[in-house]
PDB file of C-alpha atoms in Angstrom:
ATOM      1  CA  UNK L 895     -16.799 -14.694  14.209  1.00 91.00           C
ATOM      2  CA  UNK L 896     -14.687 -12.734  11.741  1.00 97.00           C
ATOM      3  CA  UNK L 897     -16.167 -10.851   8.774  1.00 98.00           C
ATOM      4  CA  UNK L 898     -14.476  -9.518   5.648  1.00 98.00           C
ATOM      5  CA  UNK L 899     -14.884  -5.746   5.526  1.00 98.00           C
ATOM      6  CA  UNK L 900     -13.747  -3.585   2.625  1.00 98.00           C
ATOM      7  CA  UNK L 901     -12.924   0.017   3.502  1.00 98.00           C
ATOM      8  CA  UNK L 902     -12.557   2.832   0.977  1.00 98.00           C
ATOM      9  CA  UNK L 903      -9.976   5.528   1.719  1.00 97.00           C
ATOM     10  CA  UNK L 904      -9.812   9.012   0.252  1.00 94.00           C
ATOM     11  CA  UNK L 905      -8.002  12.306   0.796  1.00 94.00           C
ATOM     12  CA  UNK L 906      -7.313  15.498  -1.106  1.00 92.00           C
ATOM     13  CA  UNK L 907      -5.717  17.697   1.574  1.00 90.00           C
ATOM     14  CA  UNK L 908      -2.400  17.813   3.458  1.00 87.00           C
ATOM     15  CA  UNK L 909      -0.353  15.257   1.493  1.00 91.00           C
ATOM     16  CA  UNK L 910      -3.192  12.897   0.518  1.00 93.00           C
ATOM     17  CA  UNK L 911      -1.071   9.809  -0.224  1.00 93.00           C
ATOM     18  CA  UNK L 912       0.688  10.160   3.125  1.00 92.00           C
ATOM     19  CA  UNK L 913      -2.708  10.567   4.855  1.00 93.00           C
ATOM     20  CA  UNK L 914      -3.840   7.284   3.278  1.00 95.00           C
ATOM     21  CA  UNK L 915      -0.622   5.469   4.132  1.00 94.00           C
ATOM     22  CA  UNK L 916      -0.944   6.501   7.794  1.00 94.00           C
ATOM     23  CA  UNK L 917      -4.616   5.494   7.792  1.00 96.00           C
ATOM     24  CA  UNK L 918      -3.742   2.024   6.459  1.00 96.00           C
ATOM     25  CA  UNK L 919      -1.318   1.559   9.362  1.00 96.00           C
ATOM     26  CA  UNK L 920      -3.988   2.732  11.816  1.00 97.00           C
ATOM     27  CA  UNK L 921      -6.585   0.391  10.292  1.00 98.00           C
ATOM     28  CA  UNK L 922      -4.124  -2.501  10.623  1.00 97.00           C
ATOM     29  CA  UNK L 923      -3.850  -1.800  14.361  1.00 97.00           C
ATOM     30  CA  UNK L 924      -7.587  -1.608  15.116  1.00 98.00           C
ATOM     31  CA  UNK L 925      -8.773  -3.921  17.895  1.00 96.00           C
ATOM     32  CA  UNK L 926     -10.169  -7.259  16.717  1.00 97.00           C
ATOM     33  CA  UNK L 927      -9.116  -6.503  13.118  1.00 98.00           C
ATOM     34  CA  UNK L 928      -6.497  -7.955  10.800  1.00 98.00           C
ATOM     35  CA  UNK L 929      -5.327  -6.245   7.618  1.00 98.00           C
ATOM     36  CA  UNK L 930      -5.669  -8.820   4.837  1.00 98.00           C
ATOM     37  CA  UNK L 931      -4.585  -6.609   1.923  1.00 97.00           C
ATOM     38  CA  UNK L 932      -4.147  -3.034   0.731  1.00 96.00           C
ATOM     39  CA  UNK L 933      -4.854  -1.807  -2.787  1.00 97.00           C
ATOM     40  CA  UNK L 934      -2.665   0.527  -4.814  1.00 96.00           C
ATOM     41  CA  UNK L 935      -3.546   4.210  -4.585  1.00 96.00           C
ATOM     42  CA  UNK L 936      -5.279   6.066  -7.397  1.00 97.00           C
ATOM     43  CA  UNK L 937      -5.700   9.745  -8.233  1.00 95.00           C
ATOM     44  CA  UNK L 938      -9.003  11.032  -9.601  1.00 92.00           C
ATOM     45  CA  UNK L 939     -10.900  14.225 -10.048  1.00 89.00           C
ATOM     46  CA  UNK L 940     -13.294  15.139  -7.238  1.00 86.00           C
ATOM     47  CA  UNK L 941     -16.933  14.101  -7.264  1.00 81.00           C
ATOM     48  CA  UNK L 942     -19.223  17.071  -6.730  1.00 72.00           C
ATOM     49  CA  UNK L 943     -17.629  20.512  -6.408  1.00 69.00           C
ATOM     50  CA  UNK L 944     -14.714  20.836  -8.830  1.00 69.00           C
ATOM     51  CA  UNK L 945     -13.090  23.773  -6.996  1.00 73.00           C
ATOM     52  CA  UNK L 946     -10.880  21.461  -4.949  1.00 82.00           C
ATOM     53  CA  UNK L 947      -7.752  19.340  -5.485  1.00 89.00           C
ATOM     54  CA  UNK L 948      -7.860  15.885  -7.035  1.00 91.00           C
ATOM     55  CA  UNK L 949      -8.320  12.978  -4.642  1.00 92.00           C
ATOM     56  CA  UNK L 950      -6.102  10.063  -3.814  1.00 95.00           C
ATOM     57  CA  UNK L 951      -8.084   6.889  -3.121  1.00 96.00           C
ATOM     58  CA  UNK L 952      -7.513   3.281  -2.227  1.00 97.00           C
ATOM     59  CA  UNK L 953      -9.070   0.444  -0.264  1.00 98.00           C
ATOM     60  CA  UNK L 954      -8.193  -2.102   2.370  1.00 98.00           C
ATOM     61  CA  UNK L 955      -9.533  -5.534   3.137  1.00 98.00           C
ATOM     62  CA  UNK L 956      -9.946  -6.177   6.858  1.00 98.00           C
ATOM     63  CA  UNK L 957     -10.964  -9.311   8.666  1.00 98.00           C
ATOM     64  CA  UNK L 958     -12.871  -8.043  11.694  1.00 98.00           C
ATOM     65  CA  UNK L 959     -14.714  -9.265  14.735  1.00 98.00           C
ATOM     66  CA  UNK L 960     -16.293  -5.826  15.168  1.00 98.00           C
ATOM     67  CA  UNK L 961     -19.902  -5.130  14.264  1.00 98.00           C
ATOM     68  CA  UNK L 962     -20.493  -2.734  11.352  1.00 98.00           C
ATOM     69  CA  UNK L 963     -21.342   0.118  13.736  1.00 98.00           C
ATOM     70  CA  UNK L 964     -18.354  -0.589  15.987  1.00 98.00           C
ATOM     71  CA  UNK L 965     -16.141  -0.486  12.901  1.00 98.00           C
ATOM     72  CA  UNK L 966     -17.790   2.762  11.782  1.00 97.00           C
ATOM     73  CA  UNK L 967     -17.033   4.306  15.188  1.00 98.00           C
ATOM     74  CA  UNK L 968     -13.374   3.290  14.836  1.00 98.00           C
ATOM     75  CA  UNK L 969     -13.187   4.728  11.290  1.00 97.00           C
ATOM     76  CA  UNK L 970     -14.682   8.033  12.401  1.00 95.00           C
ATOM     77  CA  UNK L 971     -12.192   8.241  15.272  1.00 96.00           C
ATOM     78  CA  UNK L 972      -9.329   7.810  12.778  1.00 97.00           C
ATOM     79  CA  UNK L 973     -10.860  10.497  10.537  1.00 93.00           C
ATOM     80  CA  UNK L 974     -11.079  12.905  13.490  1.00 92.00           C
ATOM     81  CA  UNK L 975      -7.458  12.180  14.437  1.00 92.00           C
ATOM     82  CA  UNK L 976      -6.512  13.215  10.882  1.00 89.00           C
ATOM     83  CA  UNK L 977      -8.356  16.518  11.286  1.00 85.00           C
ATOM     84  CA  UNK L 978     -11.446  15.573   9.278  1.00 63.00           C
ATOM     85  CA  UNK L 979     -14.028  18.369   9.198  1.00 63.00           C
ATOM     86  CA  UNK L 980     -17.442  17.947   7.598  1.00 58.00           C
ATOM     87  CA  UNK L 981     -17.942  21.457   6.228  1.00 60.00           C
ATOM     88  CA  UNK L 982     -19.361  20.782   2.765  1.00 55.00           C
ATOM     89  CA  UNK L 983     -21.039  17.783   1.147  1.00 58.00           C
ATOM     90  CA  UNK L 984     -18.487  16.130  -1.178  1.00 59.00           C
ATOM     91  CA  UNK L 985     -16.021  18.845  -0.199  1.00 61.00           C
ATOM     92  CA  UNK L 986     -12.298  18.597   0.436  1.00 78.00           C
ATOM     93  CA  UNK L 987     -11.105  16.406   3.294  1.00 83.00           C
ATOM     94  CA  UNK L 988      -7.959  15.249   5.001  1.00 88.00           C
ATOM     95  CA  UNK L 989      -9.324  11.709   5.272  1.00 94.00           C
ATOM     96  CA  UNK L 990     -12.489   9.874   4.337  1.00 93.00           C
ATOM     97  CA  UNK L 991     -12.992   6.258   5.412  1.00 97.00           C
ATOM     98  CA  UNK L 992     -16.083   4.419   4.173  1.00 96.00           C
ATOM     99  CA  UNK L 993     -17.311   0.896   4.773  1.00 98.00           C
ATOM    100  CA  UNK L 994     -17.915  -0.226   1.195  1.00 98.00           C
ATOM    101  CA  UNK L 995     -18.841  -3.836   1.949  1.00 98.00           C
ATOM    102  CA  UNK L 996     -19.255  -5.749   5.204  1.00 98.00           C
ATOM    103  CA  UNK L 997     -19.457  -9.462   4.485  1.00 98.00           C
ATOM    104  CA  UNK L 998     -22.769 -10.148   2.784  1.00 97.00           C
ATOM    105  CA  UNK L 999     -24.649  -7.788   5.050  1.00 97.00           C
ATOM    106  CA  UNK L1000     -27.106  -5.192   3.799  1.00 97.00           C
ATOM    107  CA  UNK L1001     -27.629  -2.279   6.197  1.00 97.00           C
ATOM    108  CA  UNK L1002     -29.522   0.970   5.844  1.00 96.00           C
ATOM    109  CA  UNK L1003     -30.037   3.052   8.960  1.00 96.00           C
ATOM    110  CA  UNK L1004     -29.472   6.657  10.017  1.00 94.00           C
ATOM    111  CA  UNK L1005     -25.700   6.098  10.454  1.00 95.00           C
ATOM    112  CA  UNK L1006     -24.683   3.523   7.902  1.00 96.00           C
ATOM    113  CA  UNK L1007     -25.603   2.146   4.494  1.00 97.00           C
ATOM    114  CA  UNK L1008     -23.833  -1.012   3.321  1.00 97.00           C
ATOM    115  CA  UNK L1009     -23.076  -1.694   0.554  1.00 97.00           C
ATOM    116  CA  UNK L1010     -22.052   1.935   0.179  1.00 95.00           C
ATOM    117  CA  UNK L1011     -24.902   3.704  -1.630  1.00 92.00           C
ATOM    118  CA  UNK L1012     -22.675   5.309  -4.301  1.00 93.00           C
ATOM    119  CA  UNK L1013     -20.378   2.331  -4.889  1.00 96.00           C
ATOM    120  CA  UNK L1014     -21.635   1.613  -8.426  1.00 95.00           C
ATOM    121  CA  UNK L1015     -20.807   5.198  -9.456  1.00 93.00           C
ATOM    122  CA  UNK L1016     -17.292   5.369  -7.993  1.00 94.00           C
ATOM    123  CA  UNK L1017     -14.506   3.958 -10.166  1.00 96.00           C
ATOM    124  CA  UNK L1018     -12.047   5.123  -7.487  1.00 96.00           C
ATOM    125  CA  UNK L1019     -13.705   2.663  -5.067  1.00 97.00           C
ATOM    126  CA  UNK L1020     -14.484  -0.162  -7.497  1.00 98.00           C
ATOM    127  CA  UNK L1021     -11.013  -0.448  -9.033  1.00 97.00           C
ATOM    128  CA  UNK L1022      -9.232  -0.776  -5.666  1.00 98.00           C
ATOM    129  CA  UNK L1023     -11.787  -3.448  -4.680  1.00 98.00           C
ATOM    130  CA  UNK L1024     -10.976  -5.355  -7.870  1.00 98.00           C
ATOM    131  CA  UNK L1025      -7.281  -5.061  -7.055  1.00 97.00           C
ATOM    132  CA  UNK L1026      -7.953  -6.587  -3.643  1.00 98.00           C
ATOM    133  CA  UNK L1027     -10.290  -9.394  -4.711  1.00 98.00           C
ATOM    134  CA  UNK L1028     -11.141  -9.765  -8.417  1.00 97.00           C
ATOM    135  CA  UNK L1029     -14.099 -12.109  -7.765  1.00 97.00           C
ATOM    136  CA  UNK L1030     -15.726  -9.857  -5.149  1.00 98.00           C
ATOM    137  CA  UNK L1031     -19.475  -9.372  -5.404  1.00 96.00           C
ATOM    138  CA  UNK L1032     -22.314  -7.523  -3.700  1.00 97.00           C
ATOM    139  CA  UNK L1033     -24.767  -9.336  -1.415  1.00 97.00           C
ATOM    140  CA  UNK L1034     -27.253  -9.401  -4.331  1.00 96.00           C
ATOM    141  CA  UNK L1035     -24.744 -11.314  -6.479  1.00 96.00           C
ATOM    142  CA  UNK L1036     -23.697  -8.459  -8.789  1.00 96.00           C
ATOM    143  CA  UNK L1037     -19.962  -8.583  -9.329  1.00 97.00           C
ATOM    144  CA  UNK L1038     -17.670  -5.650  -8.656  1.00 98.00           C
ATOM    145  CA  UNK L1039     -16.160  -6.317 -12.105  1.00 97.00           C
ATOM    146  CA  UNK L1040     -19.567  -5.807 -13.751  1.00 97.00           C
ATOM    147  CA  UNK L1041     -20.180  -2.604 -11.797  1.00 97.00           C
ATOM    148  CA  UNK L1042     -16.736  -1.347 -12.830  1.00 96.00           C
ATOM    149  CA  UNK L1043     -17.460  -1.981 -16.535  1.00 95.00           C
ATOM    150  CA  UNK L1044     -20.547   0.256 -16.348  1.00 95.00           C
ATOM    151  CA  UNK L1045     -19.180   2.895 -13.979  1.00 94.00           C
ATOM    152  CA  UNK L1046     -18.828   6.537 -15.028  1.00 87.00           C
ATOM    153  CA  UNK L1047     -15.251   7.591 -15.840  1.00 85.00           C
ATOM    154  CA  UNK L1048     -13.656   9.773 -13.180  1.00 82.00           C
ATOM    155  CA  UNK L1049     -10.232  10.047 -14.861  1.00 86.00           C
ATOM    156  CA  UNK L1050      -8.743   7.412 -12.584  1.00 93.00           C
ATOM    157  CA  UNK L1051      -4.936   7.245 -12.604  1.00 95.00           C
ATOM    158  CA  UNK L1052      -2.969   4.573 -10.758  1.00 95.00           C
ATOM    159  CA  UNK L1053      -0.160   6.087  -8.711  1.00 93.00           C
ATOM    160  CA  UNK L1054       3.241   4.417  -8.762  1.00 86.00           C
ATOM    161  CA  UNK L1055       4.214   3.009  -5.347  1.00 79.00           C
ATOM    162  CA  UNK L1056       7.047   5.550  -5.148  1.00 63.00           C
ATOM    163  CA  UNK L1057       4.408   8.291  -4.908  1.00 59.00           C
ATOM    164  CA  UNK L1058       3.264   7.108  -1.489  1.00 57.00           C
ATOM    165  CA  UNK L1059       5.037   5.867   1.609  1.00 54.00           C
TER     166      UNK L1059
END
């Protein structure tokens, strides 16, 4: 059985747009996964510590036969391959991959929370989701469009396609 999974991507180190572009290609080649669509990339100021570069963010829509935890393991392996280090909460990173939504599942364990716990506060995650699927909603029925209307402003700026490979 295949499930629609929506993955948020972010980077603010070592050519962030290129990091995301490579990650999209790697996500498309994951076992038992098909890339349905990729959002445009956006620049935004960092959440948390402001003594770091702006982020580049986007999202992908995967159709996957993996379980949420199997997918998480694959995402973390891609992050490690990109040199991801977890040195500071909300600190700079070469690549951050988050499961934002996984079908209509609700999960909350020591490794994974789905829907992503900060989704409603992240315009840089909500807008790419709207680009991918304008009628997308949370398992509780709230629409991504409604969350986006009430989301704090993070100075989101859509990047022209020429700015990323």
